Amino acid sequence: MHIAKIIISYENTKGKNSASFAINNTIYAQSIYYVSPHASSGGDGSKTAPFHLIHEAVEKARTDKNCTTIYLREGKYILDKPLVLTSDDGNDAKE
């Protein structure tokens, strides 16, 4: 069974333009992190204190032992470096 370690989803509060990306093909999210371009720096990734940068959420997910979902809140994201997800970000051993 393949289980995604990192899933990134874009959610639009107006219900339009949603998309998601998953590594592998079976998804069991156990940890959830949020990112918002409108958030202050120093957030913990919770819905009430989201991360400000996508890279912060990805790095947190990489250290998390659970399967992880990252939600991108509505807004414009400008990356200062490329976002690279590899097969190491997935994990076949988790169920």
JSON list of C-alpha atoms in Angstrom, two decimals:
[
{"chain": "A", "resi": 1, "resn": "MET", "atom": "CA", "xyz": [0.00, 0.00, 0.00]},
{"chain": "A", "resi": 2, "resn": "HIS", "atom": "CA", "xyz": [1.31, 3.45, -0.88]},
{"chain": "A", "resi": 3, "resn": "ILE", "atom": "CA", "xyz": [0.59, 6.23, 1.56]},
{"chain": "A", "resi": 4, "resn": "ALA", "atom": "CA", "xyz": [1.31, 9.89, 0.95]},
{"chain": "A", "resi": 5, "resn": "LYS", "atom": "CA", "xyz": [3.57, 11.54, 3.48]},
{"chain": "A", "resi": 6, "resn": "ILE", "atom": "CA", "xyz": [3.03, 15.06, 2.18]},
{"chain": "A", "resi": 7, "resn": "ILE", "atom": "CA", "xyz": [-0.14, 16.29, 0.54]},
{"chain": "A", "resi": 8, "resn": "ILE", "atom": "CA", "xyz": [-0.48, 19.91, -0.45]},
{"chain": "A", "resi": 9, "resn": "SER", "atom": "CA", "xyz": [-3.96, 21.29, -1.08]},
{"chain": "A", "resi": 10, "resn": "TYR", "atom": "CA", "xyz": [-5.05, 24.76, -2.10]},
{"chain": "A", "resi": 11, "resn": "GLU", "atom": "CA", "xyz": [-8.35, 25.86, -0.65]},
{"chain": "A", "resi": 12, "resn": "ASN", "atom": "CA", "xyz": [-10.19, 28.95, -1.77]},
{"chain": "A", "resi": 13, "resn": "THR", "atom": "CA", "xyz": [-12.66, 30.30, 0.78]},
{"chain": "A", "resi": 14, "resn": "LYS", "atom": "CA", "xyz": [-15.05, 31.24, -2.02]},
{"chain": "A", "resi": 15, "resn": "GLY", "atom": "CA", "xyz": [-15.30, 27.61, -3.16]},
{"chain": "A", "resi": 16, "resn": "LYS", "atom": "CA", "xyz": [-13.55, 28.11, -6.48]},
{"chain": "A", "resi": 17, "resn": "ASN", "atom": "CA", "xyz": [-10.19, 27.13, -7.94]},
{"chain": "A", "resi": 18, "resn": "SER", "atom": "CA", "xyz": [-9.26, 24.27, -5.65]},
{"chain": "A", "resi": 19, "resn": "ALA", "atom": "CA", "xyz": [-6.44, 21.89, -6.46]},
{"chain": "A", "resi": 20, "resn": "SER", "atom": "CA", "xyz": [-4.43, 19.27, -4.63]},
{"chain": "A", "resi": 21, "resn": "PHE", "atom": "CA", "xyz": [-1.14, 17.44, -5.08]},
{"chain": "A", "resi": 22, "resn": "ALA", "atom": "CA", "xyz": [-0.20, 14.17, -3.47]},
{"chain": "A", "resi": 23, "resn": "ILE", "atom": "CA", "xyz": [2.90, 12.02, -3.54]},
{"chain": "A", "resi": 24, "resn": "ASN", "atom": "CA", "xyz": [1.84, 8.38, -4.08]},
{"chain": "A", "resi": 25, "resn": "ASN", "atom": "CA", "xyz": [-1.79, 7.42, -4.37]},
{"chain": "A", "resi": 26, "resn": "THR", "atom": "CA", "xyz": [-3.43, 6.48, -1.06]},
{"chain": "A", "resi": 27, "resn": "ILE", "atom": "CA", "xyz": [-4.00, 9.21, 1.46]},
{"chain": "A", "resi": 28, "resn": "TYR", "atom": "CA", "xyz": [-4.40, 8.86, 5.24]},
{"chain": "A", "resi": 29, "resn": "ALA", "atom": "CA", "xyz": [-3.81, 12.26, 6.81]},
{"chain": "A", "resi": 30, "resn": "GLN", "atom": "CA", "xyz": [-2.94, 12.20, 10.49]},
{"chain": "A", "resi": 31, "resn": "SER", "atom": "CA", "xyz": [-1.16, 15.54, 10.89]},
{"chain": "A", "resi": 32, "resn": "ILE", "atom": "CA", "xyz": [-2.49, 18.72, 9.31]},
{"chain": "A", "resi": 33, "resn": "TYR", "atom": "CA", "xyz": [-0.62, 21.98, 8.82]},
{"chain": "A", "resi": 34, "resn": "TYR", "atom": "CA", "xyz": [-1.90, 25.28, 7.42]},
{"chain": "A", "resi": 35, "resn": "VAL", "atom": "CA", "xyz": [-0.06, 27.97, 5.49]},
{"chain": "A", "resi": 36, "resn": "SER", "atom": "CA", "xyz": [-1.29, 31.48, 4.77]},
{"chain": "A", "resi": 37, "resn": "PRO", "atom": "CA", "xyz": [0.52, 34.31, 2.98]},
{"chain": "A", "resi": 38, "resn": "HIS", "atom": "CA", "xyz": [-1.37, 36.65, 5.35]},
{"chain": "A", "resi": 39, "resn": "ALA", "atom": "CA", "xyz": [-0.06, 34.95, 8.52]},
{"chain": "A", "resi": 40, "resn": "SER", "atom": "CA", "xyz": [2.60, 36.40, 10.76]},
{"chain": "A", "resi": 41, "resn": "SER", "atom": "CA", "xyz": [6.00, 34.74, 10.99]},
{"chain": "A", "resi": 42, "resn": "GLY", "atom": "CA", "xyz": [6.37, 32.29, 13.85]},
{"chain": "A", "resi": 43, "resn": "GLY", "atom": "CA", "xyz": [3.09, 30.41, 13.43]},
{"chain": "A", "resi": 44, "resn": "ASP", "atom": "CA", "xyz": [2.92, 26.78, 14.50]},
{"chain": "A", "resi": 45, "resn": "GLY", "atom": "CA", "xyz": [1.03, 25.56, 11.44]},
{"chain": "A", "resi": 46, "resn": "SER", "atom": "CA", "xyz": [-2.32, 25.29, 13.19]},
{"chain": "A", "resi": 47, "resn": "LYS", "atom": "CA", "xyz": [-5.50, 26.67, 11.61]},
{"chain": "A", "resi": 48, "resn": "THR", "atom": "CA", "xyz": [-5.44, 29.63, 14.02]},
{"chain": "A", "resi": 49, "resn": "ALA", "atom": "CA", "xyz": [-1.66, 30.26, 13.70]},
{"chain": "A", "resi": 50, "resn": "PRO", "atom": "CA", "xyz": [-0.66, 29.05, 10.22]},
{"chain": "A", "resi": 51, "resn": "PHE", "atom": "CA", "xyz": [2.86, 29.05, 8.85]},
{"chain": "A", "resi": 52, "resn": "HIS", "atom": "CA", "xyz": [3.70, 32.05, 6.70]},
{"chain": "A", "resi": 53, "resn": "LEU", "atom": "CA", "xyz": [5.83, 30.12, 4.18]},
{"chain": "A", "resi": 54, "resn": "ILE", "atom": "CA", "xyz": [5.13, 26.88, 2.31]},
{"chain": "A", "resi": 55, "resn": "HIS", "atom": "CA", "xyz": [8.71, 25.79, 2.97]},
{"chain": "A", "resi": 56, "resn": "GLU", "atom": "CA", "xyz": [8.10, 26.00, 6.75]},
{"chain": "A", "resi": 57, "resn": "ALA", "atom": "CA", "xyz": [5.21, 23.56, 6.47]},
{"chain": "A", "resi": 58, "resn": "VAL", "atom": "CA", "xyz": [7.13, 21.17, 4.23]},
{"chain": "A", "resi": 59, "resn": "GLU", "atom": "CA", "xyz": [10.11, 21.12, 6.62]},
{"chain": "A", "resi": 60, "resn": "LYS", "atom": "CA", "xyz": [7.77, 20.48, 9.58]},
{"chain": "A", "resi": 61, "resn": "ALA", "atom": "CA", "xyz": [6.06, 17.66, 7.64]},
{"chain": "A", "resi": 62, "resn": "ARG", "atom": "CA", "xyz": [9.43, 16.09, 6.84]},
{"chain": "A", "resi": 63, "resn": "THR", "atom": "CA", "xyz": [10.19, 15.76, 10.57]},
{"chain": "A", "resi": 64, "resn": "ASP", "atom": "CA", "xyz": [6.70, 14.52, 11.41]},
{"chain": "A", "resi": 65, "resn": "LYS", "atom": "CA", "xyz": [6.41, 10.74, 11.74]},
{"chain": "A", "resi": 66, "resn": "ASN", "atom": "CA", "xyz": [2.72, 10.80, 10.76]},
{"chain": "A", "resi": 67, "resn": "CYS", "atom": "CA", "xyz": [1.23, 11.10, 7.31]},
{"chain": "A", "resi": 68, "resn": "THR", "atom": "CA", "xyz": [0.74, 14.80, 6.69]},
{"chain": "A", "resi": 69, "resn": "THR", "atom": "CA", "xyz": [-1.61, 17.15, 4.87]},
{"chain": "A", "resi": 70, "resn": "ILE", "atom": "CA", "xyz": [-0.62, 20.77, 4.19]},
{"chain": "A", "resi": 71, "resn": "TYR", "atom": "CA", "xyz": [-3.43, 23.21, 3.38]},
{"chain": "A", "resi": 72, "resn": "LEU", "atom": "CA", "xyz": [-2.56, 26.38, 1.50]},
{"chain": "A", "resi": 73, "resn": "ARG", "atom": "CA", "xyz": [-5.00, 29.11, 2.48]},
{"chain": "A", "resi": 74, "resn": "GLU", "atom": "CA", "xyz": [-6.25, 31.55, -0.11]},
{"chain": "A", "resi": 75, "resn": "GLY", "atom": "CA", "xyz": [-3.75, 34.17, -1.26]},
{"chain": "A", "resi": 76, "resn": "LYS", "atom": "CA", "xyz": [-0.72, 34.82, -3.42]},
{"chain": "A", "resi": 77, "resn": "TYR", "atom": "CA", "xyz": [2.39, 32.76, -2.66]},
{"chain": "A", "resi": 78, "resn": "ILE", "atom": "CA", "xyz": [5.76, 34.00, -3.87]},
{"chain": "A", "resi": 79, "resn": "LEU", "atom": "CA", "xyz": [8.54, 31.44, -3.47]},
{"chain": "A", "resi": 80, "resn": "ASP", "atom": "CA", "xyz": [12.08, 32.71, -2.84]},
{"chain": "A", "resi": 81, "resn": "LYS", "atom": "CA", "xyz": [13.42, 29.29, -3.88]},
{"chain": "A", "resi": 82, "resn": "PRO", "atom": "CA", "xyz": [11.93, 26.33, -5.77]},
{"chain": "A", "resi": 83, "resn": "LEU", "atom": "CA", "xyz": [9.70, 23.92, -3.86]},
{"chain": "A", "resi": 84, "resn": "VAL", "atom": "CA", "xyz": [11.12, 20.46, -4.50]},
{"chain": "A", "resi": 85, "resn": "LEU", "atom": "CA", "xyz": [9.28, 17.36, -3.32]},
{"chain": "A", "resi": 86, "resn": "THR", "atom": "CA", "xyz": [10.94, 14.00, -3.92]},
{"chain": "A", "resi": 87, "resn": "SER", "atom": "CA", "xyz": [10.10, 10.36, -3.32]},
{"chain": "A", "resi": 88, "resn": "ASP", "atom": "CA", "xyz": [11.70, 10.79, 0.12]},
{"chain": "A", "resi": 89, "resn": "ASP", "atom": "CA", "xyz": [8.67, 12.93, 1.03]},
{"chain": "A", "resi": 90, "resn": "GLY", "atom": "CA", "xyz": [6.45, 9.87, 0.57]},
{"chain": "A", "resi": 91, "resn": "ASN", "atom": "CA", "xyz": [6.58, 6.81, 2.75]},
{"chain": "A", "resi": 92, "resn": "ASP", "atom": "CA", "xyz": [5.44, 3.28, 1.88]},
{"chain": "A", "resi": 93, "resn": "ALA", "atom": "CA", "xyz": [5.83, 2.01, 5.47]},
{"chain": "A", "resi": 94, "resn": "LYS", "atom": "CA", "xyz": [3.07, 4.09, 7.08]},
{"chain": "A", "resi": 95, "resn": "GLU", "atom": "CA", "xyz": [-0.51, 2.84, 7.11]}
]
